[in-house]
Coordinates of C-alpha atoms in Angstrom, one line a residue:
M1 CA 0.0 0.0 -0.2
A2 CA 1.4 3.3 -1.1
K3 CA 1.8 6.4 1.0
L4 CA -0.6 9.0 -0.4
H5 CA 0.0 12.9 0.2
I6 CA -3.8 13.6 0.2
K7 CA -6.3 12.9 3.0
T8 CA -9.8 13.0 3.5
G9 CA -11.0 16.4 4.2
D10 CA -8.3 18.1 2.6
N11 CA -8.8 21.1 -0.2
V12 CA -7.4 19.9 -3.4
V13 CA -7.3 21.5 -6.9
V14 CA -7.2 19.2 -10.1
I15 CA -4.1 19.8 -12.2
A16 CA -4.6 17.5 -15.1
G17 CA -7.5 16.1 -17.4
D18 CA -11.0 17.5 -18.1
H19 CA -11.8 19.1 -15.0
K20 CA -8.4 20.8 -14.4
G21 CA -8.4 23.8 -12.4
S22 CA -11.6 22.8 -10.3
E23 CA -11.3 22.9 -6.6
G24 CA -13.0 20.6 -4.0
K25 CA -12.9 18.8 -0.9
V26 CA -11.6 15.1 -0.7
L27 CA -14.8 13.0 0.4
R28 CA -12.8 9.7 0.2
V29 CA -9.4 8.1 -0.2
F30 CA -8.6 4.7 -1.6
P31 CA -4.9 4.0 -0.9
D32 CA -5.0 0.7 -2.2
A33 CA -6.0 2.1 -5.8
N34 CA -4.3 5.4 -5.5
K35 CA -7.5 7.3 -6.1
A36 CA -9.6 9.8 -4.2
I37 CA -13.1 11.3 -4.8
V38 CA -13.6 15.2 -4.6
E39 CA -16.8 16.7 -3.8
G40 CA -18.7 17.9 -6.7
I41 CA -16.1 17.0 -9.4
N42 CA -16.1 14.2 -11.9
M43 CA -20.0 13.7 -11.8
V44 CA -20.8 10.4 -13.6
S45 CA -24.5 9.1 -14.2
V46 CA -25.3 5.9 -12.6
H47 CA -28.2 3.5 -13.7
T48 CA -29.7 1.7 -10.7
K49 CA -32.3 -0.9 -10.2
P50 CA -35.1 -0.2 -8.0
N51 CA -34.0 -1.5 -4.4
A52 CA -35.1 -0.8 -0.7
K53 CA -32.9 2.5 -0.5
N54 CA -34.0 3.8 -3.7
P55 CA -37.5 2.2 -4.8
Q56 CA -37.9 4.3 -7.7
G57 CA -34.6 3.3 -9.5
G58 CA -33.5 5.3 -12.1
I59 CA -30.4 7.5 -13.0
I60 CA -28.5 9.0 -10.2
K61 CA -25.5 11.6 -10.5
K62 CA -22.5 10.7 -8.4
E63 CA -18.6 11.6 -8.0
A64 CA -16.1 9.2 -9.6
P65 CA -12.8 8.9 -8.3
F66 CA -9.7 10.8 -9.6
H67 CA -6.2 9.4 -9.5
V68 CA -4.1 11.1 -6.9
S69 CA -1.4 12.2 -9.5
N70 CA -4.0 14.4 -11.1
L71 CA -4.6 15.9 -7.7
S72 CA -2.5 18.8 -5.6
L73 CA -3.1 20.2 -2.4
I74 CA -4.2 24.0 -1.9
D75 CA -1.7 25.9 0.0
P76 CA -3.8 27.8 3.0
K77 CA -1.6 30.7 2.6
T78 CA -1.2 31.2 -1.2
K79 CA -4.6 29.6 -2.0
K80 CA -2.6 27.9 -5.0
A81 CA -1.7 24.2 -5.7
T82 CA 1.7 23.0 -3.7
R83 CA 3.8 20.1 -3.5
V84 CA 3.9 18.3 -0.2
G85 CA 6.8 17.7 2.0
F86 CA 7.1 16.2 5.5
K87 CA 8.7 17.4 8.6
V88 CA 9.4 16.0 12.1
E89 CA 8.1 18.3 14.8
G90 CA 9.0 16.8 18.1
D91 CA 7.7 13.4 18.0
K92 CA 5.2 13.9 15.3
K93 CA 5.5 13.7 11.4
V94 CA 3.6 16.5 9.8
R95 CA 2.9 17.5 6.2
I96 CA 4.2 20.7 4.9
S97 CA 3.6 23.1 2.1
K98 CA 6.8 23.3 -0.2
K99 CA 5.5 26.7 -1.3
S100 CA 5.0 28.6 2.0
N101 CA 6.7 26.0 4.5
Q102 CA 3.6 26.1 6.4
V103 CA 2.1 22.8 8.4
L104 CA -0.9 21.6 6.2

């Protein structure tokens, strides 16, 4: 299992693909597949059969996962895409922004 630079709840920007430039919050991360779901971006139509949860069935819109290489964290200070570094502070390992050197 690979170590990812994004976590659930992070604000990210899409840096490649059809949705390039879109920003959103990470809803879920799949470390085994190196993918993440971003809120409101990369919506797909899913055809569903009637079931207990959705008795009507039909077409519903939901987010599809992005590969993490197409996502970049947003620096809280500059509000732009940044690369992620790691630093040990005391006895904790923290993520830092490569642009502003701030803890993420």
